[in-house]
Amino acid sequence: MGNEKFSGASAIVSGGAGGLGEAAVRRLHAEGLGVVIADLAADKGKALADELGDRAAFVSTDVTSEDSVNDAIAQANTLGRLRYAVVAHGGFGVAERIVGRDGSPADFAGFTKTIDLYLNGTYNVTRLVAASVAAADAHADGERGALVLTASIAGYEGQIGQSAYAAAKAGVIGLTLAGARDLSSLGIRVNTIAPGTMKTPIMESVGEEAIAKFAANVPFPKRLGTPDEFADAAVFLLANGYVNGEVMRLDGAQRFGPR
């Protein structure tokens, strides 16, 4: 089982201990890749690595720290030659208008923290993983590896109160083509998934009534997306050698309204 391109290779999944990242970890491991679960959720990450067993490892990883990401890279290279990454970390967000109803400006610290996690963290993982992948031998077609980043349809249609998150995810969208062009001479592809409303554990915690309201705004299929569908898209983008510099919307034709 698995894609021949993945033979003897490894991948890093940031945010791999839960949600979209966990689904990606499970799928990549099933495809035959060694996988590093790069996350700060130690209990969940270690449990997942133990469950998967051979060629799976958890590394406590702060995506904004060069040393921390390099530790994950070093571990990945013990599981096979690092060639792939899925950048899917999350965990923080602010819901705040630029100017509140009381006339006060938004908290700047909330904005900068959101940008730091979702945009700066994505760039940090991208640059460091790409530098490691660039040292690998090229396949017959000249490719050395590929990266899949995670944006959001909020990067196109940010809603009221989503300015920080929308700006961060728009940055990831902008990074995709520029990054693919930067890394083209090294034989490394870069693509991005922009999910709509996904049925992650955090989303499930809002309750069935709220989930039904979210699903009503999706044209078809009239439901939330699943982490497994995210994983399917990630494997496709890693494996298909002619897809590069693209942002794939994974949203059931959903377009966010203002609210």
PDB file of C-alpha atoms in Angstrom, residues 38-258:
ATOM      1  CA  ALA A  38       4.959  18.246  15.514  1.00  0.00           C
ATOM      2  CA  ASP A  39       2.695  19.771  18.145  1.00  0.00           C
ATOM      3  CA  LEU A  40       2.603  21.201  21.655  1.00  0.00           C
ATOM      4  CA  ALA A  41      -0.203  18.866  22.795  1.00  0.00           C
ATOM      5  CA  ALA A  42       2.124  16.290  24.325  1.00  0.00           C
ATOM      6  CA  ASP A  43      -0.412  13.830  25.718  1.00  0.00           C
ATOM      7  CA  LYS A  44      -2.378  13.567  22.481  1.00  0.00           C
ATOM      8  CA  GLY A  45       0.714  13.567  20.311  1.00  0.00           C
ATOM      9  CA  LYS A  46       2.464  10.822  22.261  1.00  0.00           C
ATOM     10  CA  ALA A  47      -0.699   8.706  22.333  1.00  0.00           C
ATOM     11  CA  LEU A  48      -1.073   8.993  18.561  1.00  0.00           C
ATOM     12  CA  ALA A  49       2.575   8.089  17.970  1.00  0.00           C
ATOM     13  CA  ASP A  50       2.256   5.082  20.278  1.00  0.00           C
ATOM     14  CA  GLU A  51      -0.905   3.971  18.475  1.00  0.00           C
ATOM     15  CA  LEU A  52       0.700   4.200  15.031  1.00  0.00           C
ATOM     16  CA  GLY A  53       3.876   2.509  16.216  1.00  0.00           C
ATOM     17  CA  ASP A  54       6.728   1.981  13.786  1.00  0.00           C
ATOM     18  CA  ARG A  55       7.960   5.095  11.926  1.00  0.00           C
ATOM     19  CA  ALA A  56       5.810   7.537  13.905  1.00  0.00           C
ATOM     20  CA  ALA A  57       7.161   9.943  16.510  1.00  0.00           C
ATOM     21  CA  PHE A  58       5.965  12.902  18.533  1.00  0.00           C
ATOM     22  CA  VAL A  59       8.185  15.964  18.906  1.00  0.00           C
ATOM     23  CA  SER A  60       7.043  18.864  21.064  1.00  0.00           C
ATOM     24  CA  THR A  61       7.197  21.705  18.563  1.00  0.00           C
ATOM     25  CA  ASP A  62       6.688  25.449  18.756  1.00  0.00           C
ATOM     26  CA  VAL A  63       6.259  26.453  15.119  1.00  0.00           C
ATOM     27  CA  THR A  64       7.573  29.954  15.831  1.00  0.00           C
ATOM     28  CA  SER A  65      10.893  28.628  17.197  1.00  0.00           C
ATOM     29  CA  GLU A  66      13.734  27.762  14.816  1.00  0.00           C
ATOM     30  CA  ASP A  67      15.366  25.370  17.281  1.00  0.00           C
ATOM     31  CA  SER A  68      12.076  23.611  17.988  1.00  0.00           C
ATOM     32  CA  VAL A  69      11.241  23.071  14.325  1.00  0.00           C
ATOM     33  CA  ASN A  70      14.785  21.894  13.644  1.00  0.00           C
ATOM     34  CA  ASP A  71      14.362  19.264  16.379  1.00  0.00           C
ATOM     35  CA  ALA A  72      11.302  17.943  14.535  1.00  0.00           C
ATOM     36  CA  ILE A  73      13.243  17.931  11.263  1.00  0.00           C
ATOM     37  CA  ALA A  74      16.101  15.977  12.821  1.00  0.00           C
ATOM     38  CA  GLN A  75      13.666  13.383  14.164  1.00  0.00           C
ATOM     39  CA  ALA A  76      11.920  13.101  10.791  1.00  0.00           C
ATOM     40  CA  ASN A  77      15.213  12.323   9.098  1.00  0.00           C
ATOM     41  CA  THR A  78      15.662   9.328  11.414  1.00  0.00           C
ATOM     42  CA  LEU A  79      12.355   7.900  10.126  1.00  0.00           C
ATOM     43  CA  GLY A  80      13.243   8.232   6.450  1.00  0.00           C
ATOM     44  CA  ARG A  81      14.498  11.045   4.227  1.00  0.00           C
ATOM     45  CA  LEU A  82      12.428  14.126   4.981  1.00  0.00           C
ATOM     46  CA  ARG A  83      10.684  15.138   1.765  1.00  0.00           C
ATOM     47  CA  TYR A  84       7.173  16.223   2.779  1.00  0.00           C
ATOM     48  CA  ALA A  85       5.315  18.430   5.202  1.00  0.00           C
ATOM     49  CA  VAL A  86       1.732  19.310   5.985  1.00  0.00           C
ATOM     50  CA  VAL A  87       1.526  22.598   7.870  1.00  0.00           C
ATOM     51  CA  ALA A  88      -1.787  22.385   9.725  1.00  0.00           C
ATOM     52  CA  HIS A  89      -1.263  23.877  13.171  1.00  0.00           C
ATOM     53  CA  GLY A  90      -3.851  26.021  14.926  1.00  0.00           C
ATOM     54  CA  GLY A  91      -4.950  26.713  18.462  1.00  0.00           C
ATOM     55  CA  PHE A  92      -5.467  30.452  18.791  1.00  0.00           C
ATOM     56  CA  GLY A  93      -7.781  33.094  17.413  1.00  0.00           C
ATOM     57  CA  VAL A  94      -9.452  36.343  18.356  1.00  0.00           C
ATOM     58  CA  ALA A  95     -12.984  37.429  17.505  1.00  0.00           C
ATOM     59  CA  GLU A  96     -12.875  41.187  17.590  1.00  0.00           C
ATOM     60  CA  ARG A  97     -13.900  44.090  15.390  1.00  0.00           C
ATOM     61  CA  ILE A  98     -11.208  46.586  14.425  1.00  0.00           C
ATOM     62  CA  VAL A  99     -13.196  49.163  16.360  1.00  0.00           C
ATOM     63  CA  GLY A 100     -15.602  47.838  18.964  1.00  0.00           C
ATOM     64  CA  ARG A 101     -19.171  48.957  19.598  1.00  0.00           C
ATOM     65  CA  ASP A 102     -17.879  51.074  22.485  1.00  0.00           C
ATOM     66  CA  GLY A 103     -15.486  52.893  20.158  1.00  0.00           C
ATOM     67  CA  SER A 104     -12.320  51.280  21.459  1.00  0.00           C
ATOM     68  CA  PRO A 105      -9.734  49.877  19.029  1.00  0.00           C
ATOM     69  CA  ALA A 106      -9.015  46.169  18.814  1.00  0.00           C
ATOM     70  CA  ASP A 107      -6.280  44.697  20.961  1.00  0.00           C
ATOM     71  CA  PHE A 108      -3.086  44.851  18.909  1.00  0.00           C
ATOM     72  CA  ALA A 109      -1.508  42.000  20.876  1.00  0.00           C
ATOM     73  CA  GLY A 110      -4.295  39.663  19.746  1.00  0.00           C
ATOM     74  CA  PHE A 111      -3.639  40.579  16.122  1.00  0.00           C
ATOM     75  CA  THR A 112       0.121  40.097  16.342  1.00  0.00           C
ATOM     76  CA  LYS A 113      -0.242  36.770  18.175  1.00  0.00           C
ATOM     77  CA  THR A 114      -2.607  35.495  15.483  1.00  0.00           C
ATOM     78  CA  ILE A 115      -0.255  36.569  12.697  1.00  0.00           C
ATOM     79  CA  ASP A 116       2.688  35.035  14.547  1.00  0.00           C
ATOM     80  CA  LEU A 117       1.040  31.628  14.859  1.00  0.00           C
ATOM     81  CA  TYR A 118      -0.718  31.231  11.528  1.00  0.00           C
ATOM     82  CA  LEU A 119       1.501  33.195   9.142  1.00  0.00           C
ATOM     83  CA  ASN A 120       4.924  33.517  10.743  1.00  0.00           C
ATOM     84  CA  GLY A 121       4.729  29.956  12.073  1.00  0.00           C
ATOM     85  CA  THR A 122       3.779  28.657   8.637  1.00  0.00           C
ATOM     86  CA  TYR A 123       6.662  30.509   7.024  1.00  0.00           C
ATOM     87  CA  ASN A 124       9.094  29.276   9.671  1.00  0.00           C
ATOM     88  CA  VAL A 125       8.155  25.634   9.136  1.00  0.00           C
ATOM     89  CA  THR A 126       8.187  26.109   5.358  1.00  0.00           C
ATOM     90  CA  ARG A 127      11.660  27.643   5.181  1.00  0.00           C
ATOM     91  CA  LEU A 128      13.302  25.164   7.544  1.00  0.00           C
ATOM     92  CA  VAL A 129      11.690  22.044   6.100  1.00  0.00           C
ATOM     93  CA  ALA A 130      12.439  23.218   2.560  1.00  0.00           C
ATOM     94  CA  ALA A 131      16.116  23.699   3.433  1.00  0.00           C
ATOM     95  CA  SER A 132      16.299  20.090   4.638  1.00  0.00           C
ATOM     96  CA  VAL A 133      14.373  18.728   1.655  1.00  0.00           C
ATOM     97  CA  ALA A 134      16.638  20.666  -0.726  1.00  0.00           C
ATOM     98  CA  ALA A 135      19.596  18.534   0.385  1.00  0.00           C
ATOM     99  CA  ALA A 136      17.850  15.282  -0.617  1.00  0.00           C
ATOM    100  CA  ASP A 137      18.591  13.467  -3.853  1.00  0.00           C
ATOM    101  CA  ALA A 138      16.121  14.325  -6.590  1.00  0.00           C
ATOM    102  CA  HIS A 139      13.722  11.758  -8.027  1.00  0.00           C
ATOM    103  CA  ALA A 140      13.921  10.928 -11.728  1.00  0.00           C
ATOM    104  CA  ASP A 141      11.533  13.791 -12.536  1.00  0.00           C
ATOM    105  CA  GLY A 142      13.690  16.274 -10.637  1.00  0.00           C
ATOM    106  CA  GLU A 143      11.370  16.553  -7.655  1.00  0.00           C
ATOM    107  CA  ARG A 144      12.830  16.408  -4.161  1.00  0.00           C
ATOM    108  CA  GLY A 145       9.645  16.862  -2.152  1.00  0.00           C
ATOM    109  CA  ALA A 146       6.508  18.886  -1.551  1.00  0.00           C
ATOM    110  CA  LEU A 147       4.760  20.937   1.090  1.00  0.00           C
ATOM    111  CA  VAL A 148       1.078  21.498   1.793  1.00  0.00           C
ATOM    112  CA  LEU A 149       0.139  24.604   3.755  1.00  0.00           C
ATOM    113  CA  THR A 150      -3.216  25.326   5.360  1.00  0.00           C
ATOM    114  CA  ALA A 151      -5.109  28.560   4.795  1.00  0.00           C
ATOM    115  CA  SER A 152      -8.870  29.094   5.127  1.00  0.00           C
ATOM    116  CA  ILE A 153     -11.640  30.480   2.981  1.00  0.00           C
ATOM    117  CA  ALA A 154     -11.599  33.276   5.570  1.00  0.00           C
ATOM    118  CA  GLY A 155      -8.427  34.366   3.771  1.00  0.00           C
ATOM    119  CA  TYR A 156     -10.712  35.294   0.861  1.00  0.00           C
ATOM    120  CA  GLU A 157     -13.947  36.196   2.666  1.00  0.00           C
ATOM    121  CA  GLY A 158     -13.133  37.204   6.202  1.00  0.00           C
ATOM    122  CA  GLN A 159     -16.184  37.730   8.373  1.00  0.00           C
ATOM    123  CA  ILE A 160     -16.952  40.446  10.887  1.00  0.00           C
ATOM    124  CA  GLY A 161     -14.584  40.032  13.831  1.00  0.00           C
ATOM    125  CA  GLN A 162     -12.142  37.889  11.800  1.00  0.00           C
ATOM    126  CA  SER A 163      -9.712  40.585  10.683  1.00  0.00           C
ATOM    127  CA  ALA A 164      -6.668  39.059  12.383  1.00  0.00           C
ATOM    128  CA  TYR A 165      -7.374  35.486  11.293  1.00  0.00           C
ATOM    129  CA  ALA A 166      -8.386  36.538   7.776  1.00  0.00           C
ATOM    130  CA  ALA A 167      -5.208  38.574   7.378  1.00  0.00           C
ATOM    131  CA  ALA A 168      -3.052  35.676   8.563  1.00  0.00           C
ATOM    132  CA  LYS A 169      -4.700  33.167   6.234  1.00  0.00           C
ATOM    133  CA  ALA A 170      -4.606  35.607   3.318  1.00  0.00           C
ATOM    134  CA  GLY A 171      -0.878  35.767   3.960  1.00  0.00           C
ATOM    135  CA  VAL A 172      -0.620  31.989   3.627  1.00  0.00           C
ATOM    136  CA  ILE A 173      -2.542  32.185   0.357  1.00  0.00           C
ATOM    137  CA  GLY A 174      -0.110  34.823  -0.886  1.00  0.00           C
ATOM    138  CA  LEU A 175       2.847  32.726   0.232  1.00  0.00           C
ATOM    139  CA  THR A 176       1.752  29.755  -1.882  1.00  0.00           C
ATOM    140  CA  LEU A 177       2.651  30.867  -5.396  1.00  0.00           C
ATOM    141  CA  ALA A 178       5.623  32.966  -4.309  1.00  0.00           C
ATOM    142  CA  GLY A 179       6.922  30.019  -2.288  1.00  0.00           C
ATOM    143  CA  ALA A 180       6.422  27.624  -5.195  1.00  0.00           C
ATOM    144  CA  ARG A 181       8.391  29.957  -7.443  1.00  0.00           C
ATOM    145  CA  ASP A 182      11.151  30.396  -4.844  1.00  0.00           C
ATOM    146  CA  LEU A 183      11.562  26.646  -4.422  1.00  0.00           C
ATOM    147  CA  SER A 184      11.091  25.602  -8.047  1.00  0.00           C
ATOM    148  CA  SER A 185      14.814  25.512  -8.792  1.00  0.00           C
ATOM    149  CA  LEU A 186      15.218  23.071  -5.894  1.00  0.00           C
ATOM    150  CA  GLY A 187      12.524  20.689  -7.116  1.00  0.00           C
ATOM    151  CA  ILE A 188      10.154  21.395  -4.227  1.00  0.00           C
ATOM    152  CA  ARG A 189       6.455  22.027  -4.810  1.00  0.00           C
ATOM    153  CA  VAL A 190       4.221  24.156  -2.571  1.00  0.00           C
ATOM    154  CA  ASN A 191       0.431  23.985  -2.481  1.00  0.00           C
ATOM    155  CA  THR A 192      -2.210  25.066   0.001  1.00  0.00           C
ATOM    156  CA  ILE A 193      -5.589  23.814   1.189  1.00  0.00           C
ATOM    157  CA  ALA A 194      -8.157  26.469   2.125  1.00  0.00           C
ATOM    158  CA  PRO A 195     -10.818  24.656   4.163  1.00  0.00           C
ATOM    159  CA  GLY A 196     -14.303  25.927   4.746  1.00  0.00           C
ATOM    160  CA  THR A 197     -16.211  24.892   7.863  1.00  0.00           C
ATOM    161  CA  MET A 198     -14.746  21.576   8.985  1.00  0.00           C
ATOM    162  CA  LYS A 199     -16.061  19.132  11.575  1.00  0.00           C
ATOM    163  CA  THR A 200     -13.039  19.120  13.839  1.00  0.00           C
ATOM    164  CA  PRO A 201     -13.282  18.253  17.549  1.00  0.00           C
ATOM    165  CA  ILE A 202     -13.340  21.963  18.397  1.00  0.00           C
ATOM    166  CA  MET A 203     -16.217  22.537  15.991  1.00  0.00           C
ATOM    167  CA  GLU A 204     -18.093  19.508  17.330  1.00  0.00           C
ATOM    168  CA  SER A 205     -17.953  21.045  20.792  1.00  0.00           C
ATOM    169  CA  VAL A 206     -20.382  23.814  19.761  1.00  0.00           C
ATOM    170  CA  GLY A 207     -23.258  21.296  19.621  1.00  0.00           C
ATOM    171  CA  GLU A 208     -25.458  19.785  16.933  1.00  0.00           C
ATOM    172  CA  GLU A 209     -27.810  22.770  16.675  1.00  0.00           C
ATOM    173  CA  ALA A 210     -24.968  25.154  15.874  1.00  0.00           C
ATOM    174  CA  ILE A 211     -23.392  22.655  13.469  1.00  0.00           C
ATOM    175  CA  ALA A 212     -26.701  22.376  11.607  1.00  0.00           C
ATOM    176  CA  LYS A 213     -26.748  26.157  11.161  1.00  0.00           C
ATOM    177  CA  PHE A 214     -23.222  26.132   9.762  1.00  0.00           C
ATOM    178  CA  ALA A 215     -24.087  23.262   7.413  1.00  0.00           C
ATOM    179  CA  ALA A 216     -27.129  25.135   6.097  1.00  0.00           C
ATOM    180  CA  ASN A 217     -24.736  27.666   4.505  1.00  0.00           C
ATOM    181  CA  VAL A 218     -22.897  25.012   2.479  1.00  0.00           C
ATOM    182  CA  PRO A 219     -24.390  24.545  -1.029  1.00  0.00           C
ATOM    183  CA  PHE A 220     -23.416  20.869  -1.459  1.00  0.00           C
ATOM    184  CA  PRO A 221     -22.856  18.532   0.209  1.00  0.00           C
ATOM    185  CA  LYS A 222     -24.956  20.181   2.890  1.00  0.00           C
ATOM    186  CA  ARG A 223     -22.715  19.310   5.785  1.00  0.00           C
ATOM    187  CA  LEU A 224     -19.393  20.240   7.297  1.00  0.00           C
ATOM    188  CA  GLY A 225     -16.205  18.912   5.775  1.00  0.00           C
ATOM    189  CA  THR A 226     -14.393  16.087   7.529  1.00  0.00           C
ATOM    190  CA  PRO A 227     -10.758  15.821   8.626  1.00  0.00           C
ATOM    191  CA  ASP A 228     -10.454  12.719   6.434  1.00  0.00           C
ATOM    192  CA  GLU A 229     -11.374  14.831   3.394  1.00  0.00           C
ATOM    193  CA  PHE A 230      -8.618  17.264   4.337  1.00  0.00           C
ATOM    194  CA  ALA A 231      -6.196  14.335   4.560  1.00  0.00           C
ATOM    195  CA  ASP A 232      -7.318  13.085   1.127  1.00  0.00           C
ATOM    196  CA  ALA A 233      -6.581  16.508  -0.349  1.00  0.00           C
ATOM    197  CA  ALA A 234      -3.192  16.702   1.367  1.00  0.00           C
ATOM    198  CA  VAL A 235      -2.086  13.318   0.008  1.00  0.00           C
ATOM    199  CA  PHE A 236      -3.241  14.279  -3.494  1.00  0.00           C
ATOM    200  CA  LEU A 237      -1.265  17.527  -3.397  1.00  0.00           C
ATOM    201  CA  LEU A 238       1.853  15.816  -2.069  1.00  0.00           C
ATOM    202  CA  ALA A 239       1.698  13.012  -4.625  1.00  0.00           C
ATOM    203  CA  ASN A 240       0.630  14.742  -7.852  1.00  0.00           C
ATOM    204  CA  GLY A 241       3.833  16.080  -9.337  1.00  0.00           C
ATOM    205  CA  TYR A 242       2.222  18.607 -11.683  1.00  0.00           C
ATOM    206  CA  VAL A 243       0.177  20.508  -9.128  1.00  0.00           C
ATOM    207  CA  ASN A 244       2.229  23.436  -7.886  1.00  0.00           C
ATOM    208  CA  GLY A 245       1.521  26.919  -6.567  1.00  0.00           C
ATOM    209  CA  GLU A 246      -2.193  26.186  -6.171  1.00  0.00           C
ATOM    210  CA  VAL A 247      -4.692  26.936  -3.425  1.00  0.00           C
ATOM    211  CA  MET A 248      -7.404  24.273  -3.255  1.00  0.00           C
ATOM    212  CA  ARG A 249     -10.673  25.382  -1.678  1.00  0.00           C
ATOM    213  CA  LEU A 250     -12.160  22.533   0.344  1.00  0.00           C
ATOM    214  CA  ASP A 251     -15.547  23.987   1.188  1.00  0.00           C
ATOM    215  CA  GLY A 252     -18.521  22.415  -0.635  1.00  0.00           C
ATOM    216  CA  ALA A 253     -18.834  25.668  -2.673  1.00  0.00           C
ATOM    217  CA  GLN A 254     -19.322  27.644   0.529  1.00  0.00           C
ATOM    218  CA  ARG A 255     -18.638  31.375   0.510  1.00  0.00           C
ATOM    219  CA  PHE A 256     -18.573  33.156   3.845  1.00  0.00           C
ATOM    220  CA  GLY A 257     -21.026  36.003   4.292  1.00  0.00           C
ATOM    221  CA  PRO A 258     -20.248  39.018   6.462  1.00  0.00           C
TER     222      PRO A 258
END
